[in-house]
XYZ file of C-alpha atoms in Angstrom:
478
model
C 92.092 148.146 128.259
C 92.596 145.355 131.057
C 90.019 143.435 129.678
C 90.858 143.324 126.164
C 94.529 142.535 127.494
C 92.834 139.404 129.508
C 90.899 138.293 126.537
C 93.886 138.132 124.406
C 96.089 136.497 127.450
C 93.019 134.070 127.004
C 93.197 133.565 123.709
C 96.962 132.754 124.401
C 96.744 130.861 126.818
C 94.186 128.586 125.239
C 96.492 128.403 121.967
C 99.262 126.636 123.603
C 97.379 124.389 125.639
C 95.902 123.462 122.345
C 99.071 122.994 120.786
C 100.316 121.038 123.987
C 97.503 118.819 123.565
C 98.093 118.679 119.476
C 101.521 117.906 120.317
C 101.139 114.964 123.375
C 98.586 113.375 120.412
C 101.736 113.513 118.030
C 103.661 111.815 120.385
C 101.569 109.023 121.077
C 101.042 107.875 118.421
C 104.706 107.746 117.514
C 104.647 103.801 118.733
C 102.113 102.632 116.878
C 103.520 104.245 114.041
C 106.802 102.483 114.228
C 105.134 98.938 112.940
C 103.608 100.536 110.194
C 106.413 100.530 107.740
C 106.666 96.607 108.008
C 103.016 95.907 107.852
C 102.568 97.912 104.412
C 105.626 96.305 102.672
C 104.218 92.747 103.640
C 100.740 94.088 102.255
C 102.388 95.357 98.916
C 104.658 92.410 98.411
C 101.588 89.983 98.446
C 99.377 91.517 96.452
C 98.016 89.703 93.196
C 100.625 91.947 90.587
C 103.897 90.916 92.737
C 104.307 87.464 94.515
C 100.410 86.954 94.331
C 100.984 86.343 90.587
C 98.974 83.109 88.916
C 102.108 82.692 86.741
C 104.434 82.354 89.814
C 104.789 78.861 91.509
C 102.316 78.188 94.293
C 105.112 78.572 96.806
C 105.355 81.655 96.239
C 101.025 82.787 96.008
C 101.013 80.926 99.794
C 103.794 83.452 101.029
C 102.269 86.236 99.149
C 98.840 85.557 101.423
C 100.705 85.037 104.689
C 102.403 88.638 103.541
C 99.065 89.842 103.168
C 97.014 88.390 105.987
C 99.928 89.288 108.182
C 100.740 93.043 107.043
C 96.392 93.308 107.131
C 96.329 92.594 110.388
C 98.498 95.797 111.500
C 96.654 98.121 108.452
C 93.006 97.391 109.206
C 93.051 97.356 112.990
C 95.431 100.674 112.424
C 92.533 102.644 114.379
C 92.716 100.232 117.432
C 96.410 100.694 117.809
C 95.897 104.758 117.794
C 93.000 104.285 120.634
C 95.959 102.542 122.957
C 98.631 104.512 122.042
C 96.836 107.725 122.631
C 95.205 106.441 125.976
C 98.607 105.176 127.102
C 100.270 108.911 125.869
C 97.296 111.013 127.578
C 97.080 108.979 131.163
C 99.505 110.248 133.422
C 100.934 106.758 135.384
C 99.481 104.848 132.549
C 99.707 101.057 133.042
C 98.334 97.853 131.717
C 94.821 98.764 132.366
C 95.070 101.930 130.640
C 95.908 99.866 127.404
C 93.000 97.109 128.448
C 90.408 99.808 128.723
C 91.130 101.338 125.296
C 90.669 98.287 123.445
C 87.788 97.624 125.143
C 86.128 101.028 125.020
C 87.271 100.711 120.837
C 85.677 97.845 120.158
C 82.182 98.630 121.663
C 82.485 101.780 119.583
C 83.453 99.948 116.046
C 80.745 97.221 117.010
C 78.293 100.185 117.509
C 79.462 102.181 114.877
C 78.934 98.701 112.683
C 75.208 98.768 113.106
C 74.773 101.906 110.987
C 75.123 101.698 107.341
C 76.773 104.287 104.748
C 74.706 105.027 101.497
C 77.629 107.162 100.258
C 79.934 104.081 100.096
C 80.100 101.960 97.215
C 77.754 98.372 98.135
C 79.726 95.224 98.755
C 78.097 91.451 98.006
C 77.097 89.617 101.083
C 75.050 86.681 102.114
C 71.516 87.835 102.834
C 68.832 84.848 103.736
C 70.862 82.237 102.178
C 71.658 84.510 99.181
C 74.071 86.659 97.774
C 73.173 90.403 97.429
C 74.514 93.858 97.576
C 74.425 95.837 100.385
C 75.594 99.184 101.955
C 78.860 98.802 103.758
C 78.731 99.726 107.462
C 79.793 102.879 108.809
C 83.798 102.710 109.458
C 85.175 105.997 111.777
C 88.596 104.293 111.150
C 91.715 106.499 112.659
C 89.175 109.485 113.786
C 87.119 106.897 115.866
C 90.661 105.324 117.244
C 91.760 108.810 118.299
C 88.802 110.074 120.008
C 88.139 106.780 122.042
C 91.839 106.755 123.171
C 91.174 110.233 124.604
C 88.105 109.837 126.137
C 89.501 106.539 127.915
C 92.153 108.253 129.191
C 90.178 111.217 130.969
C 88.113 108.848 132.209
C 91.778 106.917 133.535
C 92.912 110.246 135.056
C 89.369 110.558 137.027
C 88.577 107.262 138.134
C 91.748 105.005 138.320
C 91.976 105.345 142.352
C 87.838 105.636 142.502
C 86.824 103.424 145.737
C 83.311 102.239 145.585
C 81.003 100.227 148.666
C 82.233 97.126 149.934
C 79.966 95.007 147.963
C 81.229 95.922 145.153
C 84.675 96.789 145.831
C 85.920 94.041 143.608
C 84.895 96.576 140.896
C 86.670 99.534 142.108
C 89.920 101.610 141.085
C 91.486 100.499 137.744
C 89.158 97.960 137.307
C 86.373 100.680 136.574
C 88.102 102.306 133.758
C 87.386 99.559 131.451
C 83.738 99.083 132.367
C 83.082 102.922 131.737
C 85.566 102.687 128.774
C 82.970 100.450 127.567
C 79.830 102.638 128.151
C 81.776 105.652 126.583
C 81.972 103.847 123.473
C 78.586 102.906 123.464
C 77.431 106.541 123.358
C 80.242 107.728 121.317
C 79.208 105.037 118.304
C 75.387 106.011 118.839
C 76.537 109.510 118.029
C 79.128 108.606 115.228
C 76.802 106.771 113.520
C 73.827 109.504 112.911
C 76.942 112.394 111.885
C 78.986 110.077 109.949
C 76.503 109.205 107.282
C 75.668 113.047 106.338
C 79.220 114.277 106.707
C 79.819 110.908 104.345
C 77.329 111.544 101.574
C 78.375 115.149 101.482
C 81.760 113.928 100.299
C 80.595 111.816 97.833
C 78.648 113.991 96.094
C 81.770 116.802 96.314
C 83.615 113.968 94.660
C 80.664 113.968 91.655
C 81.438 117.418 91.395
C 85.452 117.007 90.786
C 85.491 114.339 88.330
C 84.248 117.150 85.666
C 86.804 119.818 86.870
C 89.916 119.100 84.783
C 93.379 120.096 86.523
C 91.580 122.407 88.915
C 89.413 119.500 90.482
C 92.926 117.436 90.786
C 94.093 120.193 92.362
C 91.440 120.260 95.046
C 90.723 116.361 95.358
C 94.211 116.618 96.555
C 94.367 119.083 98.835
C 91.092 118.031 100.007
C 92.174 114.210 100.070
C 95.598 115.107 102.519
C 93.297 117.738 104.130
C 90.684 114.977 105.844
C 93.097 111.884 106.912
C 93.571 113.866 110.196
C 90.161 112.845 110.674
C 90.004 109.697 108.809
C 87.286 110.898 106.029
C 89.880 110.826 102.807
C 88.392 107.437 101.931
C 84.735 108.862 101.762
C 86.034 111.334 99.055
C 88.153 108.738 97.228
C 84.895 106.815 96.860
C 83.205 108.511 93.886
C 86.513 109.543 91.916
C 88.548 106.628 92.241
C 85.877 103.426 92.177
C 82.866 104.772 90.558
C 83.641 107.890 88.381
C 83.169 107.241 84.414
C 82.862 103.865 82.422
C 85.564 102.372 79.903
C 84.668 99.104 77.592
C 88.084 97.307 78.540
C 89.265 93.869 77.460
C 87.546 92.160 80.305
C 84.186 94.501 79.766
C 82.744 97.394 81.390
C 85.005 99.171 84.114
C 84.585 102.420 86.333
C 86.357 104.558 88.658
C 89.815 105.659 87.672
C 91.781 103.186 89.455
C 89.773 100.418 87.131
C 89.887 102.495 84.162
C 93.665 103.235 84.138
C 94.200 99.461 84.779
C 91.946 98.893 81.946
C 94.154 101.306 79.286
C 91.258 104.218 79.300
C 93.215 107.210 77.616
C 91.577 109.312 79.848
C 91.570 108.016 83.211
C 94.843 109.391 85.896
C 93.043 112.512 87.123
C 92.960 111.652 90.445
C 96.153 109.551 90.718
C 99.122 110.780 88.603
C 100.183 114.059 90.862
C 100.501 111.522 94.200
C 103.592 109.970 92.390
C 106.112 112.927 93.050
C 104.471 113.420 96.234
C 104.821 109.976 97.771
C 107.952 108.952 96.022
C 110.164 112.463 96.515
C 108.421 115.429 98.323
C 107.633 113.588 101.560
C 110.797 111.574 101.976
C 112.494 114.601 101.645
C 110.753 116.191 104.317
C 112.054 113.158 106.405
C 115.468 114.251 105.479
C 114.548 118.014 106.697
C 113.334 116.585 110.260
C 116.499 114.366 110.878
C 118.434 117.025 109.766
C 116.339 119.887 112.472
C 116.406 117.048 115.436
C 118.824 117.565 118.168
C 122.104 116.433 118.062
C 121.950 113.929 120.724
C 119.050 112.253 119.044
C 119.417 112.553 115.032
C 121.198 109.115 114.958
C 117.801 107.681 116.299
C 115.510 109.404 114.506
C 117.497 109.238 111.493
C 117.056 105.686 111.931
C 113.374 106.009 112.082
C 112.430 108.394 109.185
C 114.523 106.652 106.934
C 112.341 103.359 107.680
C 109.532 105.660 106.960
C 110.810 107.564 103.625
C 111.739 103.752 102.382
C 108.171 102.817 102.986
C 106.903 106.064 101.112
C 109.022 105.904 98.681
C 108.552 102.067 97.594
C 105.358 101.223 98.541
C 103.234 104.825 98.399
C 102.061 104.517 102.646
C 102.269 107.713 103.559
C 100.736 107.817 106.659
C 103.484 107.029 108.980
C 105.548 109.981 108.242
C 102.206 112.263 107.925
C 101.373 111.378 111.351
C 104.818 112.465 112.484
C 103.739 116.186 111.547
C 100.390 116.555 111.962
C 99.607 116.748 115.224
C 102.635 119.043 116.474
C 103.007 121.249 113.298
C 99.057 121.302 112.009
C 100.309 124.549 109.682
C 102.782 122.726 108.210
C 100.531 119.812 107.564
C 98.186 122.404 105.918
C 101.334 123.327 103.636
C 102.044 119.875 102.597
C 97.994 119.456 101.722
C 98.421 122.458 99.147
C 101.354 121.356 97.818
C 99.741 118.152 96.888
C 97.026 119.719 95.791
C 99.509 121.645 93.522
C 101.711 118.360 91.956
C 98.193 117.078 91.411
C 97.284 119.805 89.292
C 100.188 120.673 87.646
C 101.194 117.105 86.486
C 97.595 116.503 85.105
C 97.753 120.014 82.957
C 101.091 119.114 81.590
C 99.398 115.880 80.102
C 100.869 113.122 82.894
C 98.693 110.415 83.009
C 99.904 107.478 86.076
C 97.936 105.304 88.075
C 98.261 102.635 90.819
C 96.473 99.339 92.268
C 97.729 99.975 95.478
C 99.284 103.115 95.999
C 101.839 105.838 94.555
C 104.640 104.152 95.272
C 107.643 103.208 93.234
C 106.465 99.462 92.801
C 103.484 100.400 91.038
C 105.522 103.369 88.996
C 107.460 100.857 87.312
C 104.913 98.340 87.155
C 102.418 100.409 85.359
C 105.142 102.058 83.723
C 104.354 100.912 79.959
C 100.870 102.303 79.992
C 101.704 105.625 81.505
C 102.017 108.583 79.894
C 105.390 110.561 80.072
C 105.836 108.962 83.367
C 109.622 110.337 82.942
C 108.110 113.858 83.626
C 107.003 112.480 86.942
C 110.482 112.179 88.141
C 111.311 115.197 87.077
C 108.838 116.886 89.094
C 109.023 114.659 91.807
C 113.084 115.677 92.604
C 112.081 119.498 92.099
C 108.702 119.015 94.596
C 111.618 117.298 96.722
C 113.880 120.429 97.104
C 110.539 122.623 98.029
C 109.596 119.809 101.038
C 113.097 119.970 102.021
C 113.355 123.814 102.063
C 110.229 124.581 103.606
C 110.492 121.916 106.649
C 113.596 122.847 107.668
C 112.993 126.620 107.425
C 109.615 125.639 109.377
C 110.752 123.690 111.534
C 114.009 126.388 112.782
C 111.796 129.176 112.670
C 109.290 128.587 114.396
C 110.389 125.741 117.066
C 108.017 122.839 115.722
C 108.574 119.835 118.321
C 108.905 117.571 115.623
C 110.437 114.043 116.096
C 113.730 114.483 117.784
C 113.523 117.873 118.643
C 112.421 117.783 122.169
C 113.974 115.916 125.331
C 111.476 112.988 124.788
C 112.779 110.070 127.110
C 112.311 107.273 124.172
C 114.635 109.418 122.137
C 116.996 110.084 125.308
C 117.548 106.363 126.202
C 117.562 104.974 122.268
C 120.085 108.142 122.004
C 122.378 106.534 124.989
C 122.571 102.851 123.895
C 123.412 104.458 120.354
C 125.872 106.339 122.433
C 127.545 103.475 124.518
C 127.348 100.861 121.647
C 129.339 103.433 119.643
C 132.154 103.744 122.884
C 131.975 99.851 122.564
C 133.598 99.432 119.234
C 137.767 98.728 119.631
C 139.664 101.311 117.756
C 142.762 103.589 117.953
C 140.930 106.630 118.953
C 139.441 104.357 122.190
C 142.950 103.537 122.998
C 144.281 106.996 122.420
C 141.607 108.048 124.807
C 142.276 105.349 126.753
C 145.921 106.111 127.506
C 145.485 109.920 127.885
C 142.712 109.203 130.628
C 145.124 106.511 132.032
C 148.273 109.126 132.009
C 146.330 111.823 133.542
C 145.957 110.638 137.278
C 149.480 109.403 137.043
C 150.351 113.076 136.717
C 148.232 114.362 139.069
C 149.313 111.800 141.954
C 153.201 112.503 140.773
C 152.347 116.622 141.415
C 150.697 115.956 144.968
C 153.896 113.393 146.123
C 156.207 116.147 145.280
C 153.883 118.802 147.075
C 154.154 116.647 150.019
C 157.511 116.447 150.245
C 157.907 120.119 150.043
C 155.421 120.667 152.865
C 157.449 118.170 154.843
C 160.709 119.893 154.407
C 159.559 123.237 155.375
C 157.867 121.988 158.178
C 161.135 119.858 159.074
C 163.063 123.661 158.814
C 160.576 125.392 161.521
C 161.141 122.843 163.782
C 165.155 123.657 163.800
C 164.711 127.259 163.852
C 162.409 126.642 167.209
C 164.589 125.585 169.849
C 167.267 127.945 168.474
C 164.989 130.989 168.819
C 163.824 129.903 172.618
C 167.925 129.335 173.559
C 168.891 133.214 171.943
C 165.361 134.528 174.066
């Protein structure tokens, strides 16, 4: 009996130091969250069908590639911004070197990781001996690879940071080890990314074969499979097949394939894999947004309500998703499951009800109204989008107050606590009646209170002024 008692204890024990651990990982990578909002609208305001236009003036195509070059730069080095934030989240007395060490344990492992290449990928031109061919693109562990170097380099922060070694090398010792075993770390790490990565890859693909043939079930499951692996950073190896390479449509400018291409191109039948993101993106998860500000703490919903709604803006115009995904993930993994069902679910259902939508960029409101004329009953999609927004709102905040999910805002976090108290005093700062009102009562108050002690003095003096009378009178009678 004791034993099966321990065992479960165990088993208990080891679930909420997992979830402690799932949670810490949320946390961290709340600040290198916070610049993605910014970077995707300056992607999706220079792309080629807004500001990047040929018909625009070429003011405005130069602005529309420093948009682009500049929101880029935060997107594709997204994975090297997890690493630090996670190894600055995870070390305990975390400095400067802690941050130094992760980018230099990340970059040995993408530079690694580079030398392997991934059949399952669609090939890319490149200059090969003076000529252009195509060739396999290299392997790419994007977020998954950030996230597991940022951990590793900060266990190895916790166990060597005060490490002394000989005198002769002494120079090398302490905090300056961490990033020269950061490095090796990601040498081995990339070694062994790069022979798994590949098979787990190709298997994707070739799942991805198998959906394009599956009607609204396959939409169903590309989507729940597609939310399902960006925890891990695979999504893109399952987008491959369906979105770039599935099918062929003779368009005006010739021969097209993939669904992305084939929707741009006008193909009747192409939106399988797109058209259920739209309510998804646009409604459902900016509702959920409005579910978390609404379950954070009192103390701390003005900040985070300031934060989600930078997030549900960037969903809801541009289709990024990611920042308010990773708000959830980590600390509530169930209710990350739920929301990879659910998609699953608007994917299906809007593809059996004969919703066709697609996107260059993603399922965001700019491309909604810019492919607008070539979608079919893209009114539906609002429709379903403001009923899939109700469900997200319902079932986060039931989640969330039911079962305690440390979501953004609802722990004592001390970001939150000190944003929450210059929120707090800026707010005393304003001039107003109700600061003056205050300002009077607190002002009247120790008036009253020094008035009550004069006149308790006084009495004390008088009685004291009565014994000594009564004294000498007594002694005379005695």
């Amino acid at each position: 009996m004791s034993t099966a008692s321990d065992a479960a204890a165990e088993k208990k024990g080891f679930g909420k130091s997992a979830m402690a651990v799932a949670q810490r990982i949320g946390r961290s990578l709340m600040l290198p969250v916070a610049v993605l909002p910014a970077a995707a609208l300056m992607v999706r305001l220079g792309q080629d069908d807004l500001l990047g236009k040929k018909s625009l003036p070429h003011f405005l195509n130069k602005i529309a590639e420093f948009l682009a070059a500049g929101g880029g730069a935060i997107i594709n080095n997204m994975a090297l911004l997890f690493a630090v934030g996670v190894a600055i989240g995870f070390a305990k007395k975390s400095d400067g070197s802690t941050a130094l060490a992760a980018v230099a344990g990340y970059l040995v492992f993408q530079k690694v990781l580079a030398t392997f290449k991934d059949g399952s990928l669609p090939q890319v031109e490149a200059v090969v001996d003076h000529k252009v061919a195509l060739v396999n693109q290299d392997v790419d562990a994007k977020v998954l690879g950030g996230i597991v170097m940022g951990l590793v380099v900060a266990l190895i922060y916790q166990r060597f940071y005060r490490t002394k070694l000989p005198d002769w090398a002494g120079f090398f010792g302490g905090r300056r080890l961490v990033p020269i075993l950061s490095s090796f770390a990601g040498l081995f790490i990339g070694i062994a990314f790069g022979y798994v990565w590949p098979v787990l890859g190709k298997g994707l693909h070739n799942f991805g074969e198998w959906l394009v043939g599956s009607g609204a079930v396959g939409a169903g499951i590309f989507g729940v499979a597609n939310r399902g692996l960006i925890p891990i950073g695979m999504h893109h190896l399952l987008n491959s097949f369906p979105w770039f390479q599935a099918g062929s449509f003779d368009g005006p400018k010739g021969a097209v394939s993939g669904d992305i291409a084939r929707f741009l191109a006008k193909d009747p039948s192409a939106g399988q894999f797109m058209t259920g993101f739209f309510p998804i993106m646009m409604f459902a998860l900016p509702a959920a947004c409005l579910a978390i500000v609404h379950c954070a703490r009192p103390e701390n919903r003005k900040v985070v309500g300031g934060m989600m709604f930078s997030l549900a803006l960037t969903a809801f115009v541009t289709g990024v998703t990611e920042p308010i995904e990773f708000t959830f993930m980590f600390v509530a993994p169930v209710l990350y499951a739920v929301h990879a069902v659910l998609t699953g679910v608007s994917m299906a259902l809007t593809w059996a009800l004969g919703m066709k939508d697609g996107f260059g960029f993603s399922a965001g409101a700019i491309d909604f109204l810019l492919n607008w004329g070539i979608a079919s009953k893209p009114w539906m999609l609002i429709l379903v989008g403001l009923c899939f927004a109700v469900i997200y709102y319902v079932v986060f905040r039931f989640a969330i107050t039911k079962f305690n999910l440390m979501t953004p805002g609802r722990e004592v976090d001390p970001e939150f606590a000190e944003a929450a108290k210059g929120v707090a005093a800026a707010a005393e700062a304003k001039p107003g009646k109700g600061s003056k009102a205050a300002k009077s009562s607190t002002s009247a108050k120790p008036a009253k209170s020094a008035k009550s002690a004069k006149s308790q003095e006084s009495v004390k003096d008088a009685a004291s002024a009565k014994d000594a009378k009564a004294a000498p009178a007594a002694k005379s009678k005695g």
